[in-house]
Amino acid sequence: MAEAEHTAGRALANGKTRIDFQTAPARYRHWQLKVDGDVATLTMDVDEKGALFEGYELKLNSYDLGVDIELADALERLRFEHPQVRAVVLRSGKPRVFSAGANIRMLAGASHAHKVNLCKFTNETRNGIEDFSENSGVATICAINGTAAGGGYELALAADYIMLVDDGAAAVALPELPLLAVLPGTGGLTRVSDKRKVRRDHADVFCTTEEGVKGKRAVEWRLVDEVVPGSKFDETIVLRAREFAAKSTREAAAQGITLAPLARNFTADAVEYDFLAVEFDRAGRLATVALRGPPSQPPVSADAMLALGSEFWPLKLARELDDAILHIRLNELDVAAIIFKSSGDPAQVLAYDRFLDTNKAHWLAREIRLLWKRALKRIDLTSRSLVTLIEPGSCFAGTLAELLFASDRSYMLAATLASPASGGGVGRGGDNKPPANIALSDANFGAYPMPNGLTRLACRFLADPSDVNAAKAERGKMLDAETAEKLGLVTFALDDIDWDDEVRVFLEERASFSPDSLTGMEANLRFAGPETMESKIFARLTAWQNWIFQRPNAIGEEGALKRYGTGQKPVFDTRRV
Amino acid sequence: MAEAEHTAGRALANGKTRIDFQTAPARYRHWQLKVDGDVATLTMDVDEKGALFEGYELKLNSYDLGVDIELADALERLRFEHPQVRAVVLRSGKPRVFSAGANIRMLAGASHAHKVNLCKFTNETRNGIEDFSENSGVATICAINGTAAGGGYELALAADYIMLVDDGAAAVALPELPLLAVLPGTGGLTRVSDKRKVRRDHADVFCTTEEGVKGKRAVEWRLVDEVVPGSKFDETIVLRAREFAAKSTREAAAQGITLAPLARNFTADAVEYDFLAVEFDRAGRLATVALRGPPSQPPVSADAMLALGSEFWPLKLARELDDAILHIRLNELDVAAIIFKSSGDPAQVLAYDRFLDTNKAHWLAREIRLLWKRALKRIDLTSRSLVTLIEPGSCFAGTLAELLFASDRSYMLAATLASPASGGGVGRGGDNKPPANIALSDANFGAYPMPNGLTRLACRFLADPSDVNAAKAERGKMLDAETAEKLGLVTFALDDIDWDDEVRVFLEERASFSPDSLTGMEANLRFAGPETMESKIFARLTAWQNWIFQRPNAIGEEGALKRYGTGQKPVFDTRRV
């Protein structure tokens, strides 16, 4: 990969060599975050010249990944820095336009992998808006002052309440199909059918009408909740925000913490964080994510946790893990498999789980759990083979044990007869690490549902729910490899003699397979059981969109994405598949 | 399209110019159907020289669409001609091999559209096997005497009970990923995870192990239900078949009917059946499917229905409709939209619905309803825009009204003020047809669930279930355009003045859009609400498989499908998406 040309298929702007998911309000170029009492306003005012890549301008509040990274950051700030906020207003800073959606020239020039990963990230951000409402009690009101087209309307669809100005011009639209021959793939179709529950034939008309729907019909067809005359728009926004804030369950008096910038050190083949390190084996196409257990006991009280702020181990580790996964997803496309390892004291991890559980009514403990939930879901949805290696000295307990269950496979090193059974001398190479153990906590049985709504253990043991209960009975105990295997918690328990070969063969095999078929297989096998709106977005909708993103009718030289804006009509292969 | 080259991308064998879905046991080349008392045996013994297309041989019980058409026919015969059958044994006629799955050379040479439609049809056939068990009480036992690989094992997965011979060699395998860089896309991944409920990490190992799994591990991992020593294989099959037959709820004494060959007349731009006609507008890329209502009153009794046999109107029409849809799907790829029209007396259609309802305990009435259910599901899953035009003289009532709700849109012609309101003179062009009415029956409220398990009306009115009740209250009444629109049953009620232009513009627009994005949009908007295993197969699994079927790693010159059997290894683009 040439330094100048990013994996996205074109050069990053301003000479950058990687996409950075870390930002802060003072550095935003596209959003303003204003907090006024218990109501926050997120204003989208995209800087045309602030594109992530070279070669296009972000006109009409259109967006690229860089714009959405700021939105995602702003939402994290609202969760952690402004816990007194009880309602969010989402609006545009530009006159007569809300948002034109994903930038078309950006899409037309982006690699397939970048398009897919951009959509995945924006989907996750929008799901996060809904999670903020459902689980933190902070509803979002979207105030549409003009055209909300494509991804612009899809952003609105993530809100709890959509207001549209009634000025004879403002409209909501999903023009992707008639205009670009692709789908409203950032949740649009699914939220129209499953969240807004728009009647299917109305949805058909809406999604094929380039100019969209406005005024009374937009309400009748359930596309928006309210149309408001322009003269009353601002005062109605305030009114609705107050109504939603009044209904919020969030504590009004909470004091926030500051999310300090993550300390990171990027080198050629590694990224070093405080509690986590990523190492790349370029030849083997592997990334090893090594997590470090707690450096000390949990704090003595919720106040002590607050005082630690973003230094608090579970919070910092979750932020680092999330950043590392996003970095691999968007900047390290050649990685075939992610290997999770850990080091530390499993008993300490369990102690932190107990601490969070004891303080679960506290807003900060709750937000930390929700952050872990979202970070783990992001791992579920990461299109790389996932494997956890459980070695001596590791600490896959409680919350960290979720990585085992999120993995496609896990390998656990068993203490062998040849190893001394007592003391700390068991393990590979005769070092002093304690033998490999895993442990479960209450957190494994409800705190972290997958996108399909099941806990990872319930999904794993779909065949026989009594296996979940058998695992539950062992909470808090240190489980050695034999026990873990018997309980079905690990894939393979191996002894010292087999370990190196088995793991090596597996990793080599994984790197030898077609990356696409692995993506498809993992997307199917990881999500047994029910589907939710969220999982439907990533399965049904995303899979179809990815298919269309490969089809010549969209991306070919005569396709709609390439021809858009050239004055030439696209030419389609008319055969239906 | 050249006559010699079929839309599948290669020439049909034996100089044929279209794929024919009609066959009969006497003409089978690949299957034997043997009925012995209440147990039927379906033996797969594929004729190597009997491929549907030129250019490959069907070795090792591998299959192409032609093989599966025979299987689908055999299952229909079991339903209608052998109602005394209470269990089915599925086995191989070849020694030491059950089935090698879909023929790889066929896949490598097939067009994208053919691959996708082949998988869709085979999925429907396998879903039909499960429906036969669930709703007709006829379980299938699959007896695997050797290798069951890929589509071979996927066929086994459709059975209720899988037996594997324990001879040290016989194995079940899904080698698609390691061997061909595609997915087990005929339900395989979904049935492994959601039906067999194989633990996710075991499934990961299984689906990446070319040689598959055999013996005890196959049982432990839930891949098969039983392994049986070769010496006891045959007697155990008989035993299991008797056990399942004994549990069946199907009447033991029923006498079957004969499914007579459908009378069809193919001309250049039309297909004429007895109760149905298809007309092609090549320039407009339209197919009009015109259904004819009952030619007479329903029979006076169930015995009279039996005596009519396959001439009985609802049965014959369902078979014709199913055949017509399959013909369009596989042979008429350029058709953008299917237009449903009808002619006849809606009151008569309601009378037939009442007759079937009154006799619903009769096996034949039940099987006819189940056939309509499957035919309507096939329409739901047909990747063409669907529209129903409700004109004067039409008979979209009860069962036939389901076509309205299966359509992406419907247009209904309203009697205008300018038209005489009384007598038979209302309608377009002043002819003598009665004004357009639709009507509902009990059948619209439960008999025909969609693949997602909802009735079409429940899915349509997801936002407000009371709309379903409002429609239910109008059962049996003739509903004019205004009433139908008010009840939300039609998309647009138009008067004479607007009709021609509105319909024309819609159809032209539909033909102008990218076929791929229409496929993706319709696949999302048609299935609001829950997902079932069946709908997951067509959404999550199929959509990913279709994506992979477009990726160079599978179908490129250096891809796995193209390189298979050449001795050259495939070369993959290693970037994960």
Coordinates of N, CA and C in Angstrom, one line a residue, chain A residues 128-284:
Chain A
G128 N -26.5 3.8 18.0 CA -26.1 4.4 19.3 C -27.1 5.5 19.7
I129 N -27.6 6.3 18.7 CA -28.6 7.3 19.1 C -29.8 6.6 19.7
E130 N -30.2 5.5 19.1 CA -31.4 4.8 19.6 C -31.2 4.2 20.9
D131 N -29.9 3.7 21.1 CA -29.6 3.1 22.4 C -29.6 4.2 23.5
F132 N -29.1 5.4 23.1 CA -29.1 6.5 24.1 C -30.5 6.8 24.6
S133 N -31.4 6.7 23.7 CA -32.8 6.9 24.1 C -33.4 5.8 24.9
E134 N -33.1 4.6 24.4 CA -33.7 3.4 25.1 C -33.1 3.1 26.4
N135 N -31.8 3.2 26.5 CA -31.1 2.8 27.8 C -30.6 3.9 28.6
S136 N -30.5 5.1 28.1 CA -30.0 6.2 28.9 C -31.1 7.2 29.1
G137 N -32.2 7.0 28.5 CA -33.4 7.9 28.7 C -33.2 9.3 28.0
V138 N -32.4 9.4 27.0 CA -32.2 10.7 26.3 C -32.7 10.6 24.9
A139 N -33.9 11.2 24.7 CA -34.5 11.1 23.4 C -33.9 12.1 22.5
T140 N -34.0 11.8 21.2 CA -33.5 12.8 20.1 C -34.7 13.3 19.3
I141 N -34.7 14.6 19.1 CA -35.7 15.2 18.3 C -35.0 15.7 17.1
C142 N -35.4 15.4 15.9 CA -34.8 15.8 14.7 C -35.6 16.9 14.1
A143 N -35.0 18.1 13.9 CA -35.8 19.2 13.3 C -35.3 19.5 11.9
I144 N -36.1 19.2 10.9 CA -35.7 19.2 9.5 C -36.2 20.5 8.9
N145 N -35.3 21.4 8.6 CA -35.6 22.8 8.1 C -35.6 22.9 6.6
G146 N -35.4 21.8 5.9 CA -35.3 21.9 4.4 C -35.2 20.5 3.9
T147 N -34.4 20.3 2.9 CA -34.3 19.0 2.3 C -33.5 18.0 3.2
A148 N -34.1 16.9 3.5 CA -33.3 15.8 4.2 C -33.4 14.6 3.3
A149 N -32.3 14.4 2.5 CA -32.2 13.4 1.5 C -31.3 12.3 1.8
G150 N -31.6 11.1 1.4 CA -30.7 9.9 1.6 C -30.3 9.8 3.0
G151 N -29.0 9.7 3.2 CA -28.4 9.6 4.5 C -28.8 10.7 5.5
G152 N -29.2 11.8 4.9 CA -29.7 12.9 5.8 C -31.0 12.5 6.4
Y153 N -31.9 11.9 5.6 CA -33.2 11.4 6.2 C -32.9 10.2 7.1
E154 N -32.0 9.4 6.7 CA -31.6 8.2 7.5 C -31.2 8.6 8.9
L155 N -30.4 9.7 9.0 CA -30.0 10.2 10.3 C -31.3 10.6 11.1
A156 N -32.2 11.3 10.4 CA -33.4 11.7 11.1 C -34.2 10.5 11.6
L157 N -34.2 9.4 10.8 CA -34.9 8.2 11.2 C -34.4 7.6 12.5
A158 N -33.2 7.9 12.9 CA -32.6 7.4 14.1 C -33.2 8.1 15.3
A159 N -33.8 9.3 15.1 CA -34.4 10.1 16.2 C -35.7 9.5 16.6
D160 N -36.1 9.9 17.8 CA -37.4 9.5 18.4 C -38.5 10.2 17.7
Y161 N -38.2 11.5 17.3 CA -39.3 12.3 16.9 C -38.8 13.2 15.7
I162 N -39.5 13.2 14.6 CA -39.1 14.0 13.5 C -40.1 15.1 13.2
M163 N -39.5 16.3 13.1 CA -40.3 17.5 12.8 C -39.9 18.0 11.4
L164 N -40.8 18.4 10.6 CA -40.5 18.9 9.2 C -41.1 20.2 9.1
V165 N -40.4 21.2 8.6 CA -40.9 22.5 8.4 C -41.9 22.4 7.2
D166 N -43.0 23.1 7.3 CA -44.0 23.1 6.2 C -44.0 24.4 5.4
D167 N -43.1 24.4 4.5 CA -42.9 25.7 3.7 C -43.1 25.5 2.2
G168 N -43.7 24.3 1.9 CA -44.0 24.0 0.5 C -42.8 23.5 -0.3
A169 N -41.6 23.5 0.4 CA -40.4 23.0 -0.3 C -39.7 21.9 0.5
A170 N -39.6 22.1 1.8 CA -38.9 21.1 2.6 C -39.5 19.7 2.5
A171 N -38.6 18.8 2.3 CA -39.1 17.4 2.1 C -38.2 16.4 2.6
V172 N -38.7 15.2 2.9 CA -37.8 14.1 3.2 C -37.8 13.2 2.0
A173 N -36.6 12.6 1.7 CA -36.5 11.8 0.5 C -35.4 10.7 0.7
L174 N -35.7 9.6 0.0 CA -34.7 8.6 -0.1 C -34.4 8.4 -1.6
P175 N -33.6 9.2 -2.2 CA -33.5 9.2 -3.7 C -32.4 8.2 -4.2
E176 N -31.9 7.4 -3.3 CA -30.8 6.5 -3.7 C -31.1 5.7 -4.9
L177 N -32.3 5.1 -4.9 CA -32.6 4.2 -6.0 C -32.8 4.9 -7.3
P178 N -33.7 5.9 -7.4 CA -33.8 6.5 -8.7 C -32.6 7.3 -9.1
L179 N -31.8 7.8 -8.2 CA -30.7 8.7 -8.5 C -29.4 8.0 -8.7
L180 N -29.1 7.0 -7.9 CA -27.8 6.4 -7.8 C -27.8 4.9 -8.0
A181 N -28.9 4.3 -8.1 CA -29.0 2.9 -8.3 C -28.4 2.1 -7.2
V182 N -28.4 2.7 -6.0 CA -28.0 1.9 -4.8 C -29.2 2.0 -3.8
L183 N -29.0 1.5 -2.6 CA -30.1 1.5 -1.6 C -29.9 2.6 -0.5
P184 N -30.9 3.0 0.1 CA -30.7 3.7 1.4 C -30.3 2.7 2.4
G185 N -28.9 2.5 2.5 CA -28.4 1.4 3.2 C -27.9 1.7 4.6
T186 N -28.0 2.9 5.0 CA -27.6 3.2 6.4 C -28.9 3.1 7.3
G187 N -29.5 2.0 7.2 CA -30.7 1.7 8.0 C -32.0 2.2 7.4
G188 N -31.9 3.0 6.3 CA -33.1 3.7 5.8 C -34.3 2.8 5.5
L189 N -34.0 1.8 4.6 CA -35.2 0.9 4.3 C -35.7 0.2 5.5
T190 N -34.8 -0.3 6.4 CA -35.3 -1.1 7.5 C -36.1 -0.2 8.5
R191 N -35.6 1.0 8.7 CA -36.3 1.9 9.7 C -37.6 2.4 9.1
V192 N -37.7 2.6 7.8 CA -38.9 3.0 7.2 C -39.9 1.8 7.4
S193 N -39.5 0.6 7.2 CA -40.5 -0.5 7.2 C -40.7 -1.0 8.7
D194 N -39.7 -1.0 9.5 CA -39.8 -1.7 10.8 C -39.9 -0.7 12.0
K195 N -39.4 0.5 11.9 CA -39.4 1.5 13.0 C -40.6 2.4 12.7
R196 N -40.6 3.1 11.6 CA -41.7 4.0 11.3 C -42.9 3.2 10.8
K197 N -42.7 2.0 10.5 CA -43.8 1.1 10.0 C -44.7 1.7 8.9
V198 N -44.0 2.3 8.0 CA -44.6 2.8 6.8 C -45.2 1.7 6.0
R199 N -46.4 1.9 5.5 CA -47.1 0.8 4.7 C -46.2 0.5 3.5
R200 N -46.1 -0.8 3.2 CA -45.2 -1.2 2.2 C -45.4 -0.5 0.8
D201 N -46.6 -0.3 0.4 CA -46.8 0.3 -0.9 C -46.4 1.8 -0.8
H202 N -46.7 2.4 0.3 CA -46.3 3.8 0.5 C -44.8 3.9 0.5
A203 N -44.2 3.0 1.1 CA -42.7 3.0 1.2 C -42.1 2.8 -0.2
D204 N -42.8 1.9 -1.0 CA -42.4 1.7 -2.4 C -42.4 3.0 -3.2
V205 N -43.5 3.8 -3.1 CA -43.6 5.0 -3.8 C -42.6 6.0 -3.2
F206 N -42.5 6.1 -1.9 CA -41.5 7.1 -1.3 C -40.1 6.8 -1.8
C207 N -39.7 5.5 -1.8 CA -38.3 5.2 -2.1 C -38.0 5.3 -3.6
T208 N -39.0 5.5 -4.4 CA -38.7 5.6 -5.8 C -39.0 7.0 -6.3
T209 N -39.3 7.9 -5.4 CA -39.6 9.3 -5.8 C -38.5 10.2 -5.4
E210 N -37.7 10.6 -6.4 CA -36.5 11.4 -6.2 C -36.7 12.6 -5.3
E211 N -37.8 13.3 -5.6 CA -38.0 14.6 -4.8 C -38.6 14.4 -3.4
G212 N -39.0 13.1 -3.1 CA -39.4 12.8 -1.8 C -40.9 13.2 -1.5
V213 N -41.2 13.4 -0.3 CA -42.5 13.6 0.2 C -42.5 14.8 1.2
K214 N -43.5 15.7 1.1 CA -43.5 16.8 2.0 C -44.9 17.0 2.6
G215 N -44.9 18.0 3.6 CA -46.2 18.4 4.1 C -47.1 17.3 4.7
K216 N -48.4 17.5 4.5 CA -49.3 16.6 5.2 C -49.1 15.1 4.9
R217 N -48.8 14.8 3.6 CA -48.6 13.4 3.2 C -47.4 12.8 4.0
A218 N -46.4 13.6 4.3 CA -45.3 13.0 5.0 C -45.7 12.5 6.4
V219 N -46.7 13.2 7.0 CA -47.3 12.8 8.3 C -48.2 11.6 8.1
E220 N -49.1 11.7 7.1 CA -50.0 10.6 6.8 C -49.3 9.3 6.5
W221 N -48.2 9.4 5.9 CA -47.5 8.2 5.5 C -46.5 7.8 6.6
R222 N -46.5 8.5 7.8 CA -45.7 8.2 8.9 C -44.2 8.4 8.7
L223 N -43.9 9.2 7.7 CA -42.5 9.5 7.4 C -41.9 10.5 8.4
V224 N -42.7 11.4 8.9 CA -42.4 12.3 10.0 C -43.5 12.4 11.0
D225 N -43.2 12.9 12.2 CA -44.2 13.0 13.2 C -45.1 14.2 13.2
E226 N -44.5 15.3 12.6 CA -45.2 16.6 12.7 C -44.7 17.5 11.6
V227 N -45.6 18.2 11.0 CA -45.1 19.3 10.1 C -45.5 20.6 10.8
V228 N -44.6 21.6 10.7 CA -44.7 22.8 11.5 C -44.5 24.0 10.6
P229 N -45.3 25.0 10.6 CA -45.1 26.2 9.8 C -43.8 26.8 10.1
G230 N -43.1 27.4 9.1 CA -41.8 28.0 9.3 C -41.8 29.0 10.4
S231 N -42.9 29.8 10.5 CA -42.9 30.9 11.6 C -42.9 30.3 13.0
K232 N -43.4 29.1 13.1 CA -43.4 28.5 14.5 C -42.4 27.4 14.7
F233 N -41.5 27.3 13.8 CA -40.6 26.1 13.8 C -39.7 26.2 15.0
D234 N -39.0 27.3 15.3 CA -38.1 27.4 16.4 C -38.7 27.2 17.7
E235 N -39.9 27.8 17.9 CA -40.5 27.7 19.2 C -41.1 26.3 19.4
T236 N -41.5 25.7 18.3 CA -42.0 24.3 18.5 C -40.8 23.3 18.9
I237 N -39.7 23.6 18.3 CA -38.5 22.7 18.6 C -38.3 22.8 20.2
V238 N -38.3 24.1 20.7 CA -38.0 24.2 22.1 C -39.1 23.5 22.9
L239 N -40.3 23.7 22.5 CA -41.4 23.0 23.2 C -41.3 21.5 23.2
R240 N -41.0 20.9 22.1 CA -40.9 19.5 22.0 C -39.7 19.0 22.8
A241 N -38.6 19.7 22.8 CA -37.4 19.4 23.5 C -37.7 19.3 25.0
R242 N -38.5 20.4 25.5 CA -38.9 20.4 26.9 C -39.8 19.2 27.2
E243 N -40.7 18.9 26.3 CA -41.6 17.8 26.6 C -40.8 16.5 26.8
F244 N -39.9 16.2 25.8 CA -39.1 15.0 25.9 C -38.2 15.0 27.1
A245 N -37.6 16.1 27.4 CA -36.7 16.2 28.6 C -37.5 15.9 29.9
A246 N -38.7 16.4 29.9 CA -39.6 16.2 31.1 C -39.9 14.7 31.3
K247 N -39.9 14.0 30.2 CA -40.3 12.5 30.3 C -39.0 11.7 30.6
S248 N -37.8 12.3 30.5 CA -36.6 11.5 30.6 C -36.4 10.9 32.0
T249 N -35.8 9.7 32.1 CA -35.5 9.1 33.4 C -34.1 9.5 33.9
R250 N -33.4 10.2 33.1 CA -32.0 10.5 33.5 C -32.0 11.5 34.7
E251 N -31.0 11.2 35.6 CA -30.9 12.1 36.8 C -30.5 13.5 36.3
A252 N -31.2 14.5 36.9 CA -31.0 15.9 36.4 C -29.8 16.5 37.0
A253 N -29.3 16.0 38.2 CA -28.3 16.7 38.9 C -26.9 16.2 38.7
A254 N -26.7 15.2 37.8 CA -25.4 14.5 37.7 C -24.4 15.4 37.2
Q255 N -23.1 15.2 37.6 CA -22.0 15.9 37.2 C -21.2 15.0 36.3
G256 N -20.7 15.5 35.1 CA -20.0 14.7 34.2 C -18.5 14.5 34.5
I257 N -17.9 13.7 33.7 CA -16.5 13.5 33.8 C -15.9 14.0 32.4
T258 N -14.6 14.2 32.3 CA -14.0 14.6 31.1 C -13.4 13.4 30.4
L259 N -13.7 13.2 29.2 CA -13.1 12.1 28.4 C -11.7 12.6 27.9
A260 N -10.7 12.2 28.6 CA -9.4 12.7 28.2 C -9.0 12.0 26.9
P261 N -8.1 12.7 26.1 CA -7.7 12.0 24.8 C -7.0 10.7 25.2
L262 N -7.2 9.7 24.3 CA -6.5 8.4 24.6 C -5.0 8.6 24.3
A263 N -4.2 8.1 25.1 CA -2.7 8.1 24.9 C -2.4 6.9 23.9
R264 N -1.9 7.2 22.8 CA -1.6 6.2 21.8 C -0.3 6.4 21.2
N265 N 0.4 5.3 20.9 CA 1.7 5.4 20.2 C 1.7 4.5 19.0
F266 N 1.6 5.1 17.8 CA 1.6 4.3 16.6 C 3.0 4.1 16.1
T267 N 3.4 2.8 15.9 CA 4.7 2.5 15.2 C 4.4 1.7 14.0
A268 N 5.4 1.3 13.3 CA 5.1 0.6 12.0 C 4.2 -0.6 12.1
D269 N 4.5 -1.4 13.2 CA 3.7 -2.7 13.3 C 3.0 -2.8 14.6
A270 N 2.7 -1.7 15.3 CA 2.1 -1.8 16.6 C 1.3 -0.5 16.9
V271 N 0.4 -0.6 17.8 CA -0.3 0.5 18.4 C -0.3 0.3 19.9
E272 N 0.3 1.2 20.7 CA 0.4 1.0 22.1 C -0.6 2.0 22.8
Y273 N -1.5 1.4 23.6 CA -2.4 2.2 24.4 C -2.0 1.9 25.9
D274 N -2.7 2.5 26.8 CA -2.3 2.3 28.2 C -2.7 0.9 28.7
F275 N -3.9 0.4 28.4 CA -4.3 -0.9 28.8 C -4.4 -1.9 27.7
L276 N -3.9 -1.6 26.6 CA -4.1 -2.5 25.4 C -3.0 -2.2 24.4
A277 N -2.6 -3.3 23.7 CA -1.6 -3.1 22.7 C -2.0 -3.9 21.4
V278 N -1.8 -3.4 20.3 CA -2.1 -4.1 19.0 C -0.8 -4.3 18.3
E279 N -0.6 -5.6 17.9 CA 0.6 -5.9 17.2 C 0.2 -6.5 15.9
F280 N 0.9 -6.1 14.8 CA 0.6 -6.6 13.5 C 1.7 -7.6 13.0
D281 N 1.2 -8.8 12.6 CA 2.1 -9.7 11.9 C 1.8 -9.6 10.4
R282 N 2.5 -8.8 9.7 CA 2.1 -8.5 8.3 C 2.2 -9.7 7.4
A283 N 3.2 -10.5 7.6 CA 3.3 -11.7 6.7 C 2.2 -12.7 7.0
G284 N 1.8 -12.8 8.3 CA 0.7 -13.8 8.7 C -0.6 -13.2 8.6

